Coordinates of C-alpha atoms in Angstrom, one line a residue:
Chain J
M291 CA 30.4 7.6 -30.0
A292 CA 27.3 5.1 -29.4
I293 CA 30.8 2.3 -28.1
Q294 CA 31.9 4.6 -26.2
G295 CA 27.9 5.4 -24.7
T296 CA 27.6 1.8 -24.1
R297 CA 30.9 1.3 -22.5
K298 CA 30.1 4.4 -19.8
M299 CA 26.6 2.3 -19.3
D300 CA 28.7 -0.7 -18.9
S301 CA 30.9 1.4 -16.7
G302 CA 28.5 2.5 -14.6
F303 CA 27.4 -0.9 -13.0
A304 CA 31.1 -2.7 -12.8
A305 CA 32.8 0.5 -10.7
W306 CA 29.9 0.0 -8.1
L307 CA 29.4 -3.2 -8.1
R308 CA 33.3 -3.3 -7.4
R309 CA 33.1 -0.8 -5.1
D310 CA 30.6 -2.2 -2.8
L311 CA 31.1 -6.0 -2.8
L312 CA 35.7 -4.0 -1.5
L313 CA 33.7 -2.4 0.6
A314 CA 32.2 -5.4 1.4
Y315 CA 35.3 -7.0 1.8
R316 CA 36.9 -5.0 4.3
R317 CA 33.7 -4.8 6.4
R318 CA 33.3 -8.6 6.3
G319 CA 32.3 -9.1 10.0
E320 CA 29.6 -7.0 9.0
V321 CA 28.6 -8.6 6.3
A322 CA 29.1 -12.0 8.1
S323 CA 25.8 -11.1 10.4
P324 CA 23.0 -11.9 8.7
I325 CA 24.2 -15.4 7.6
V326 CA 25.2 -15.1 11.0
F327 CA 21.8 -14.7 12.1
F328 CA 20.1 -17.1 9.4
I329 CA 21.5 -20.3 11.2
M330 CA 21.4 -18.7 15.1
V331 CA 17.4 -18.9 14.1
S332 CA 17.6 -21.6 12.4
T333 CA 18.9 -24.0 16.4
L334 CA 15.0 -21.7 17.8
I335 CA 13.0 -23.5 15.6
P336 CA 13.8 -27.2 17.3
L337 CA 13.8 -24.9 20.1
G338 CA 10.8 -23.7 19.3
L339 CA 8.7 -26.1 17.9
T340 CA 10.1 -29.8 18.7
P341 CA 13.1 -31.7 17.9
E342 CA 11.3 -34.2 16.2
A343 CA 12.4 -35.1 13.0
A344 CA 9.9 -36.3 10.5
Q345 CA 7.8 -33.1 12.3
L346 CA 11.2 -30.5 11.8
A347 CA 11.3 -32.2 8.0
K348 CA 7.0 -30.8 7.2
V349 CA 8.3 -27.5 8.2
A350 CA 11.7 -27.1 6.6
A351 CA 11.9 -25.7 3.5
G352 CA 9.8 -22.9 5.3
M353 CA 11.7 -22.2 8.0
I354 CA 14.0 -22.0 6.5
W355 CA 12.9 -19.0 3.1
I356 CA 11.3 -17.2 6.4
M357 CA 14.2 -17.0 8.2
A358 CA 16.3 -17.0 4.7
L359 CA 14.0 -13.1 3.9
L360 CA 14.0 -12.1 7.7
A361 CA 17.7 -12.1 6.4
T362 CA 18.1 -10.1 3.4
L363 CA 15.8 -7.7 4.7
L364 CA 18.0 -6.8 8.0
S365 CA 20.8 -6.2 5.4
V366 CA 19.0 -5.2 2.9
D367 CA 18.2 -1.9 4.9
G368 CA 22.0 -0.6 4.9
L369 CA 22.1 -1.3 0.5
F370 CA 22.1 3.4 0.7
A371 CA 22.7 4.1 4.6
S372 CA 26.1 4.6 4.5
D373 CA 26.4 6.3 0.4
Y374 CA 23.4 9.0 2.2
Q375 CA 25.6 9.9 4.8
D376 CA 29.5 9.7 3.6
G377 CA 27.9 11.5 0.2
S378 CA 28.6 9.2 -2.3
L379 CA 25.0 8.8 -3.1
E380 CA 24.5 12.8 -4.2
Q381 CA 27.5 11.5 -6.7
M382 CA 26.0 8.8 -7.6
L383 CA 23.2 10.5 -8.1
I384 CA 24.6 13.8 -10.3
T385 CA 26.6 11.2 -12.9
P386 CA 25.9 11.0 -16.5
Q387 CA 25.0 7.2 -16.7
L388 CA 22.0 6.4 -16.2
L389 CA 21.1 5.7 -12.4
P390 CA 19.7 2.2 -13.3
L391 CA 22.7 1.4 -13.8
P392 CA 24.7 2.8 -10.8
I393 CA 21.7 0.4 -8.6
L394 CA 21.4 -2.6 -10.9
G395 CA 25.6 -2.5 -9.4
K396 CA 25.1 -2.0 -5.8
V397 CA 22.2 -4.4 -5.8
T398 CA 23.9 -7.2 -7.6
A399 CA 27.2 -6.5 -5.0
H400 CA 24.4 -7.1 -2.3
W401 CA 22.5 -10.1 -3.1
L402 CA 26.5 -11.3 -3.2
T403 CA 27.5 -11.0 -0.3
T404 CA 24.1 -12.0 1.4
G405 CA 21.7 -14.4 -1.5
L406 CA 24.8 -15.8 -2.3
P407 CA 25.8 -16.6 1.4
L408 CA 22.5 -17.7 2.6
T409 CA 22.2 -19.5 -1.1
L410 CA 25.0 -21.7 -0.3
V411 CA 24.3 -22.1 3.4
S412 CA 21.3 -23.0 3.2
P413 CA 22.0 -26.7 2.5
L414 CA 23.6 -27.3 6.6
L415 CA 20.0 -26.3 7.5
G416 CA 18.6 -28.4 5.6
L417 CA 20.4 -30.7 6.8
M418 CA 20.0 -29.4 10.8
M419 CA 16.2 -29.7 10.2
S420 CA 15.9 -32.9 8.4
L421 CA 15.0 -31.4 5.2
P422 CA 14.2 -35.3 2.8
S423 CA 17.0 -35.0 -0.2
A424 CA 14.9 -34.4 -2.9
G425 CA 14.5 -30.9 -1.4
Y426 CA 18.4 -30.4 -1.4
L427 CA 18.5 -29.0 -5.1
P428 CA 14.9 -27.5 -5.4
L429 CA 16.3 -25.2 -2.8
L430 CA 19.6 -24.2 -3.8
C431 CA 17.8 -22.9 -7.0
S432 CA 15.2 -21.0 -5.7
L433 CA 17.5 -19.4 -2.8
A434 CA 19.3 -18.4 -5.0
L435 CA 15.8 -16.8 -7.8
G436 CA 14.2 -15.5 -4.6
T437 CA 17.0 -14.5 -2.8
A438 CA 17.5 -11.5 -5.5
C439 CA 14.5 -11.1 -6.1
L440 CA 14.5 -10.1 -2.5
S441 CA 17.4 -7.9 -2.6
L442 CA 15.7 -6.0 -5.9
V443 CA 12.1 -5.0 -4.4
G444 CA 15.0 -4.4 -1.0
A445 CA 16.6 -2.4 -3.0
V446 CA 13.3 0.0 -3.6
G447 CA 12.3 0.0 0.1
A448 CA 15.6 0.9 1.1
A449 CA 16.1 4.3 -1.8
L450 CA 12.7 5.1 -0.6
T451 CA 13.5 4.8 3.1
V452 CA 16.5 6.0 3.1
S453 CA 16.6 9.5 4.4
L454 CA 14.9 8.8 8.0
R455 CA 15.6 8.2 11.3
K456 CA 14.0 4.7 11.5
G457 CA 13.8 4.0 8.3
G458 CA 15.2 0.3 9.1
L459 CA 11.2 -0.6 9.9
L460 CA 9.7 1.3 8.6
L461 CA 11.4 -0.7 4.4
S462 CA 10.8 -3.4 7.0
L463 CA 7.1 -2.9 6.6
L464 CA 7.1 -1.3 3.1
V465 CA 8.7 -4.3 1.5
M466 CA 6.8 -7.1 3.2
P467 CA 3.6 -7.5 1.5
L468 CA 5.8 -7.1 -1.6
Y469 CA 8.1 -10.1 -0.4
M470 CA 5.0 -12.5 -0.5
P471 CA 4.8 -13.8 -4.5
V472 CA 8.5 -15.0 -3.8
I473 CA 8.4 -17.1 -0.5
I474 CA 5.1 -18.7 -1.4
F475 CA 7.0 -19.9 -4.9
G476 CA 10.4 -20.4 -3.2
T477 CA 8.5 -23.1 -0.9
A478 CA 6.7 -24.8 -3.5
T479 CA 9.4 -25.2 -5.5
V480 CA 10.6 -27.3 -2.5
S481 CA 7.3 -29.2 -1.5
Y482 CA 7.0 -30.0 -5.0
A483 CA 10.3 -31.8 -5.2
V484 CA 9.8 -33.3 -1.7
D485 CA 6.1 -34.7 -2.8
G486 CA 7.8 -36.1 -6.0
V487 CA 6.0 -34.0 -8.4
N488 CA 8.3 -31.6 -11.3
W489 CA 9.6 -28.6 -9.7
L490 CA 10.3 -26.4 -12.8
P491 CA 7.1 -24.9 -12.8
P492 CA 6.8 -22.4 -9.7
L493 CA 11.4 -22.8 -10.2
A494 CA 10.0 -21.0 -13.4
I495 CA 7.9 -18.0 -11.9
L496 CA 10.8 -17.5 -9.5
G497 CA 12.6 -16.9 -12.4
A498 CA 9.7 -15.1 -13.8
M499 CA 9.6 -12.4 -11.3
F500 CA 13.5 -12.1 -11.1
A501 CA 13.1 -11.0 -15.4
A502 CA 9.8 -8.6 -14.4
S503 CA 12.3 -7.3 -11.2
V504 CA 15.8 -6.6 -13.3
A505 CA 13.7 -4.9 -15.7
L506 CA 12.1 -2.7 -12.9
C507 CA 13.6 -1.8 -9.4
P508 CA 16.9 -0.2 -10.6
M509 CA 14.5 1.7 -12.0
A510 CA 12.2 2.6 -9.5
A511 CA 14.9 2.7 -6.9
A512 CA 16.4 5.5 -8.4
G513 CA 12.9 7.3 -9.0
A514 CA 12.2 7.1 -5.3
L515 CA 16.5 8.0 -4.9
R516 CA 15.7 11.8 -6.6
V517 CA 13.3 12.1 -4.3
T518 CA 14.5 10.9 -0.9
A519 CA 18.1 11.6 -1.0
S520 CA 17.3 15.0 -1.8
N521 CA 15.8 15.2 1.4
Chain V
M296 CA -40.1 -9.4 1.2
Y297 CA -37.8 -13.3 0.4
F298 CA -39.4 -13.4 4.9
E299 CA -42.5 -14.4 6.7
S300 CA -41.7 -11.6 9.2
I301 CA -39.4 -9.2 11.2
E302 CA -38.5 -11.9 13.5
A303 CA -37.3 -14.4 10.8
L304 CA -36.1 -11.7 9.0
L305 CA -33.8 -10.1 12.4
N306 CA -33.4 -14.3 12.5
M307 CA -32.5 -15.4 8.8
S308 CA -32.8 -19.1 10.2
G309 CA -29.8 -18.5 13.0
H310 CA -27.3 -16.3 10.8
G311 CA -28.7 -13.4 11.5
V312 CA -26.6 -12.8 13.8
Y313 CA -23.7 -13.1 11.6
V314 CA -25.3 -11.0 9.1
W315 CA -26.2 -8.3 11.7
S316 CA -23.3 -7.8 13.1
S317 CA -21.1 -7.2 9.9
V318 CA -24.5 -4.6 8.1
A319 CA -23.5 -2.4 11.9
V320 CA -19.7 -2.6 11.8
T321 CA -19.7 -1.8 8.7
L322 CA -22.2 0.8 8.6
A323 CA -20.0 2.1 11.3
A324 CA -16.7 2.1 9.6
M325 CA -18.9 4.4 7.1
L326 CA -20.5 6.6 9.0
W327 CA -17.1 7.3 10.7
L328 CA -15.6 7.9 6.9
V329 CA -18.4 10.3 6.2
S330 CA -18.1 12.0 9.6
A331 CA -14.7 12.5 10.4
P332 CA -13.7 14.2 7.7
L333 CA -17.1 17.0 8.2
L334 CA -16.1 17.5 11.8
N335 CA -12.4 18.0 11.0
H336 CA -13.0 20.6 8.5
R337 CA -14.8 22.3 10.9
A338 CA -11.9 21.9 12.8
L339 CA -9.3 23.0 10.7
L340 CA -11.6 26.4 9.0
K341 CA -11.6 27.6 13.2
E342 CA -7.9 26.9 13.3
V343 CA -7.2 29.0 9.9
N344 CA -9.4 31.7 12.0
R345 CA -7.3 31.3 15.3
D346 CA -4.1 31.8 13.0
I347 CA -5.5 34.8 11.8
Q348 CA -6.9 36.5 14.6
R349 CA -3.1 36.1 16.6
Q350 CA -1.3 37.5 13.3
Q351 CA -4.2 40.5 13.7
D352 CA -3.4 40.2 17.5
R353 CA -0.1 41.1 16.8
E354 CA 0.2 43.5 14.1
L355 CA -2.1 45.4 17.3
A356 CA 0.1 44.7 19.8
L357 CA 3.2 46.0 17.5
K358 CA 1.6 49.5 16.7
A359 CA 0.8 49.6 20.5
T360 CA 4.1 48.5 21.7
V361 CA 5.8 52.0 18.8
P362 CA 4.2 54.7 20.5
T363 CA 5.0 53.8 23.9
D364 CA 8.3 53.7 23.2
N365 CA 8.7 56.7 21.2
H366 CA 6.7 58.4 25.3
K367 CA 9.7 56.5 27.3
E368 CA 12.7 57.5 25.4
S369 CA 10.5 61.2 25.4
H370 CA 10.9 61.3 29.6
Chain D
M206 CA 8.9 16.3 -17.0
S207 CA 8.1 19.7 -15.6
R208 CA 9.0 20.5 -19.1
L209 CA 5.9 18.7 -20.9
S210 CA 3.9 21.5 -19.3
N211 CA 4.8 23.7 -20.8
W212 CA 4.0 22.3 -24.2
L213 CA 0.9 21.5 -23.7
P214 CA -1.6 23.2 -25.8
T215 CA -3.7 26.1 -24.5
N216 CA -6.9 23.9 -24.8
W217 CA -5.5 21.8 -21.5
Q218 CA -6.6 24.8 -19.8
W219 CA -9.1 22.8 -18.3
F220 CA -6.9 20.4 -17.1
N221 CA -4.8 22.9 -15.5
R222 CA -7.2 24.1 -13.5
L223 CA -9.0 20.7 -12.8
G224 CA -5.2 20.3 -11.2
S225 CA -6.1 24.2 -9.0
P226 CA -7.1 23.6 -5.4
R227 CA -9.1 26.0 -5.7
W228 CA -11.2 25.3 -8.2
F229 CA -11.9 22.0 -7.1
Y230 CA -12.6 23.2 -3.8
H231 CA -15.4 25.3 -4.3
R232 CA -16.4 23.3 -7.2
S233 CA -17.2 20.1 -4.9
E234 CA -18.8 22.1 -2.8
R235 CA -22.1 21.8 -5.5
W236 CA -21.2 18.3 -6.1
L237 CA -21.1 17.0 -3.0
P238 CA -25.3 17.1 -2.2
W239 CA -25.6 15.0 -5.3
L240 CA -23.9 12.6 -4.4
S241 CA -24.0 12.2 -1.2
L242 CA -28.3 12.0 -2.1
A243 CA -27.4 9.7 -4.9
A244 CA -25.2 7.2 -2.0
L245 CA -27.5 7.3 0.4
L246 CA -30.5 6.3 -2.2
V247 CA -28.4 3.2 -4.5
L248 CA -27.0 2.3 -0.6
A249 CA -30.1 1.7 1.5
T250 CA -31.8 0.7 -2.2
G251 CA -29.6 -2.8 -2.7
L252 CA -29.0 -2.9 1.2
V253 CA -33.1 -3.9 1.7
W254 CA -33.3 -5.5 -1.2
G255 CA -30.2 -7.6 -0.8
L256 CA -30.9 -8.4 2.7
A257 CA -34.5 -9.0 2.9
F258 CA -36.0 -9.8 -0.6
A259 CA -33.4 -11.9 -2.5
P260 CA -33.2 -15.3 -2.0
E261 CA -31.0 -16.8 0.6
D262 CA -28.3 -19.3 -0.9
A263 CA -29.0 -22.9 -1.3
K264 CA -25.6 -24.5 0.3
Q265 CA -25.2 -21.0 3.1
G266 CA -28.7 -20.5 3.3
N267 CA -29.0 -16.9 4.9
S268 CA -25.2 -16.1 6.0
F269 CA -24.2 -15.4 2.1
R270 CA -26.3 -11.9 2.4
I271 CA -23.6 -10.6 3.5
I272 CA -22.3 -10.6 0.7
Y273 CA -23.6 -7.5 -1.0
I274 CA -21.4 -5.7 2.0
H275 CA -18.6 -8.4 1.3
V276 CA -17.6 -8.2 -1.8
P277 CA -18.8 -4.3 -2.7
A278 CA -15.8 -3.8 0.5
A279 CA -13.1 -6.1 -1.5
F280 CA -14.1 -4.4 -4.5
L281 CA -13.5 -0.5 -3.6
A282 CA -10.9 -1.5 -1.9
Q283 CA -9.2 -2.7 -4.1
S284 CA -10.1 -0.2 -6.7
G285 CA -9.0 2.4 -4.2
Y286 CA -5.5 1.3 -4.4
F287 CA -5.3 1.9 -8.1
I288 CA -7.0 4.9 -7.4
M289 CA -4.6 6.1 -5.6
A290 CA -1.9 4.9 -7.8
I291 CA -2.7 6.9 -10.1
A292 CA -3.8 9.5 -8.6
G293 CA 0.1 9.6 -7.7
A294 CA 1.0 8.6 -10.7
I295 CA -0.8 11.5 -12.3
G296 CA 1.1 14.0 -9.5
L297 CA 4.7 12.5 -10.2
I298 CA 4.2 13.3 -13.8
W299 CA 1.7 17.2 -14.3
K300 CA 3.4 17.3 -10.7
M301 CA -0.7 18.5 -9.9
K302 CA -1.3 19.1 -7.2
I303 CA -3.9 18.5 -6.2
S304 CA -3.5 14.9 -7.2
Y305 CA -1.6 14.0 -4.8
M306 CA -3.5 15.7 -2.1
V307 CA -6.2 13.1 -4.2
M308 CA -3.3 10.3 -3.1
K309 CA -3.2 10.7 0.4
A310 CA -7.0 10.8 1.1
A311 CA -7.4 8.3 -0.3
A312 CA -4.8 5.5 1.4
P313 CA -7.4 6.3 4.5
I314 CA -10.4 4.6 3.2
G315 CA -9.3 2.1 1.1
A316 CA -7.9 1.0 4.7
A317 CA -11.4 1.7 6.4
L318 CA -13.0 -1.2 3.0
T319 CA -10.2 -3.2 3.9
F320 CA -10.8 -3.9 7.3
I321 CA -14.7 -3.6 6.5
A322 CA -13.5 -6.8 3.6
L323 CA -11.7 -8.8 6.5
F324 CA -14.2 -7.9 9.3
T325 CA -17.5 -9.7 7.0
G326 CA -15.2 -12.0 5.8
A327 CA -14.0 -12.9 9.3
V328 CA -17.3 -13.8 10.6
W329 CA -18.8 -14.6 7.2
G330 CA -16.1 -17.3 7.8
K331 CA -17.7 -18.2 11.4
P332 CA -21.0 -20.3 10.3
T333 CA -19.3 -21.4 6.7
W334 CA -16.3 -23.5 7.9
G335 CA -16.6 -22.9 11.5
A336 CA -13.8 -20.5 12.7
Y337 CA -13.6 -16.4 12.4
W338 CA -10.4 -17.0 11.1
V339 CA -9.9 -19.1 7.1
W340 CA -7.3 -18.7 5.2
D341 CA -8.9 -18.3 2.2
A342 CA -7.5 -16.9 -0.6
R343 CA -9.9 -13.7 -0.8
I344 CA -9.2 -13.0 3.1
T345 CA -5.3 -13.6 2.7
S346 CA -5.0 -11.1 -0.3
M347 CA -7.2 -8.8 1.6
L348 CA -4.8 -8.6 4.3
I349 CA -1.5 -8.3 2.1
L350 CA -3.1 -5.5 0.4
L351 CA -4.5 -3.5 3.8
F352 CA -0.7 -4.1 5.2
L353 CA 0.1 -3.0 1.3
Y354 CA -2.7 0.4 2.8
A355 CA 0.0 0.7 5.6
G356 CA 2.9 0.6 4.6
V357 CA 1.7 4.2 1.4
M358 CA 0.1 5.7 4.9
A359 CA 3.7 5.1 7.3
L360 CA 5.4 6.1 4.1
Q361 CA 3.0 9.6 4.2
Y362 CA 3.8 10.5 7.6
A363 CA 6.6 9.2 7.9
Y364 CA 8.6 12.3 5.2
H365 CA 8.2 15.9 7.3
S366 CA 8.0 17.5 3.8
V367 CA 4.8 17.6 2.6
D368 CA 7.0 17.1 -0.9
A369 CA 9.0 14.8 -0.2
A370 CA 6.1 12.1 1.2
S371 CA 4.3 13.1 -1.5
K372 CA 6.6 11.8 -4.1
A373 CA 7.9 8.6 -2.3
S374 CA 4.8 7.5 -1.3
A375 CA 3.3 7.8 -4.8
I376 CA 6.5 5.8 -6.6
L377 CA 5.4 3.0 -3.7
A378 CA 2.1 3.3 -5.1
L379 CA 2.9 2.7 -7.7
V380 CA 5.0 -0.2 -7.3
G381 CA 2.8 -1.7 -5.5
T382 CA -0.4 -1.6 -8.2
V383 CA 2.7 -3.8 -10.4
N384 CA 2.5 -6.1 -7.3
I385 CA -1.1 -6.5 -6.9
P386 CA -1.8 -8.5 -9.8
I387 CA 1.5 -11.2 -9.3
I388 CA 0.5 -11.1 -5.3
N389 CA -3.5 -12.0 -6.1
K390 CA -2.9 -15.0 -8.5
S391 CA 0.0 -16.2 -6.3
V392 CA -1.8 -16.3 -2.8
D393 CA -4.9 -18.7 -5.7
W394 CA -2.6 -20.4 -7.0
W395 CA -1.6 -21.3 -3.3
Y396 CA -5.0 -22.1 -2.1
T397 CA -5.2 -24.5 -4.4
L398 CA -2.0 -26.0 -3.6
H399 CA -3.2 -26.3 -0.1
Q400 CA -7.1 -26.6 0.3
P401 CA -8.8 -27.9 -2.6
A402 CA -11.8 -25.3 -2.1
T403 CA -14.3 -27.6 -0.3
I404 CA -16.9 -24.2 -0.2
K405 CA -15.5 -20.9 -1.7
L406 CA -17.4 -18.0 -1.2
T407 CA -19.3 -15.9 -3.4
S408 CA -18.8 -17.6 -6.4
A409 CA -20.4 -15.1 -8.9
P410 CA -20.8 -16.9 -12.5
S411 CA -22.7 -19.4 -11.0
M412 CA -25.1 -16.7 -9.0
H413 CA -28.1 -16.7 -10.0
M414 CA -29.7 -13.0 -11.4
D415 CA -32.4 -12.2 -7.9
M416 CA -29.2 -12.7 -6.0
F417 CA -26.5 -10.9 -8.7
M418 CA -29.0 -7.8 -10.0
P419 CA -28.4 -6.5 -5.7
L420 CA -24.8 -7.1 -5.3
L421 CA -24.4 -4.9 -8.4
V422 CA -26.5 -2.1 -7.2
M423 CA -24.2 -2.4 -3.7
I424 CA -21.0 -2.6 -5.9
V425 CA -22.7 0.4 -7.8
G426 CA -23.8 2.1 -4.3
F427 CA -20.1 2.1 -2.8
Y428 CA -19.1 3.5 -5.2
L429 CA -20.4 6.8 -4.8
F430 CA -20.3 6.3 -1.7
Y431 CA -16.5 6.1 -2.3
A432 CA -16.5 9.3 -4.2
V433 CA -18.8 11.4 -1.6
A434 CA -15.7 10.2 0.9
L435 CA -12.8 10.8 -1.0
I436 CA -14.2 14.1 -1.9
L437 CA -14.7 14.7 1.9
H438 CA -11.1 13.7 2.9
T439 CA -9.8 16.1 -0.6
R440 CA -11.4 18.7 0.6
N441 CA -9.8 19.0 4.2
E442 CA -6.0 17.9 2.7
I443 CA -6.7 21.1 0.1
L444 CA -7.5 23.2 3.7
R445 CA -4.4 21.8 5.3
R446 CA -1.5 22.4 2.6
E447 CA -3.6 25.9 1.7
R448 CA -3.7 27.5 4.7
K449 CA -1.4 29.7 4.4
T450 CA -3.6 31.6 1.2
S451 CA -5.6 34.6 1.0
W452 CA -8.2 31.9 -0.8
V453 CA -8.7 30.3 2.2
R454 CA -8.0 33.0 5.0
E455 CA -10.7 34.5 2.8
L456 CA -13.1 31.5 3.4
A457 CA -12.8 30.9 7.3
T458 CA -13.0 34.2 8.0
A459 CA -16.8 34.0 5.6
K460 CA -17.5 30.8 7.9
A461 CA -16.7 32.3 11.0
G462 CA -18.9 35.6 9.6
G463 CA -21.7 33.5 8.9

């Protein structure tokens, strides 16, 4: 019984992860848009600020982080929206599995299709904004962990606004203040490395935030979905 | 009193503008926090009364129309 | 969750009665005059004491007197968020109607107090740092708190269904509560990273007793004021949500007649 129970729980996670990845693969163009946004906005920065390498290097880490945050915010809106419209969200809510696990599966799929590509593209942007070479590895590590936090927290906001018509704008209002600790420690990781200080402590704090978000956010999102999806 | 005169209290050795403007804005905001619900409370009760009145009017009108309809039919 | 209330012992009746909006409405009418009087007296005492009698700060001079409104407002703005979240949690767990009303009433009050803290902080910054806006740790945390309040209020108004609005914003308030300590610690850490603190507003431990006592009085006064404002706003919310019930109708006709 116990084994069957765990397998059931596991299948809730894996099944939704697989399903969402498959859906994302079918809608490649749509899924790619946050990454395109990420790259396009980065060309605005030299145009708006200055093309001077020395000045760009100073703001590079912060700007890349802000753009990654905005790109995640753009995409997290759709996390539950299509499921809500086609009724599969209702189906998820009535399954006997623990609700947080399917949600965790969906969030993992979201991170694999937005957070991870953003992370992988970031060295290119670092190059374009003349980020000092010591900053690349910390940028990759902090973005990998940080975008996962952003996806998890964003899921709570998406769950709270899923049934609203103009949910997207409200979602960013709800979630943005919760994102601030992530961006503080994300940029600090990079700037520590650029200054030649040990950059593992801020990264460790990001890791702690990630652990806390994995534990709490799916539960909060599950509670929110039970309230909002029926309205 | 810490200050020697009322003028000194108002002036606060040059910092009076900052202190007294903060106090004024704070008191105004606090007053608003208390007065707005009080005014609103009266409006809400009036609204409930209007609802009751409207409902009574509708019931009266309904009662009044029923006999006239009968009257018309009898003609 | 709803089953919980079924096996609660019967001596929890007071708890249910407290949860009755009607009972709260009538009982709070008796509390209000005393609470308001106490709030007025304590606030007046604290304000006169702080502004006119407390000694001035050695470093900041008289501008430091803004502390007597800035700190209590900031304090209550933070506590107000927790009060709001606790009310929301009580609503989610025990399905108590009144606690959702308290939660909704707490949001604009908390936001107004946050605004007071921000405004006084900015004005205080002018004589201290020479600029109205400095990205000081406390002021930045306050700004984020204002955003958090704005989120709860926006969500509250976004739903047409009262039930969904209450539950959704209760969940958001709880999520925010978990985040507030993290946000505050992060912002503190970020501040020391970028600006090695020159003059910190409100260095409480080193404060002299003559300066600290009026501050304590003001904090108590702000708590009393908060209670008065919360009760007033909650009473309105009760009327708004129970307007179709017979007791509100009787109350309204009695008020109109008298």
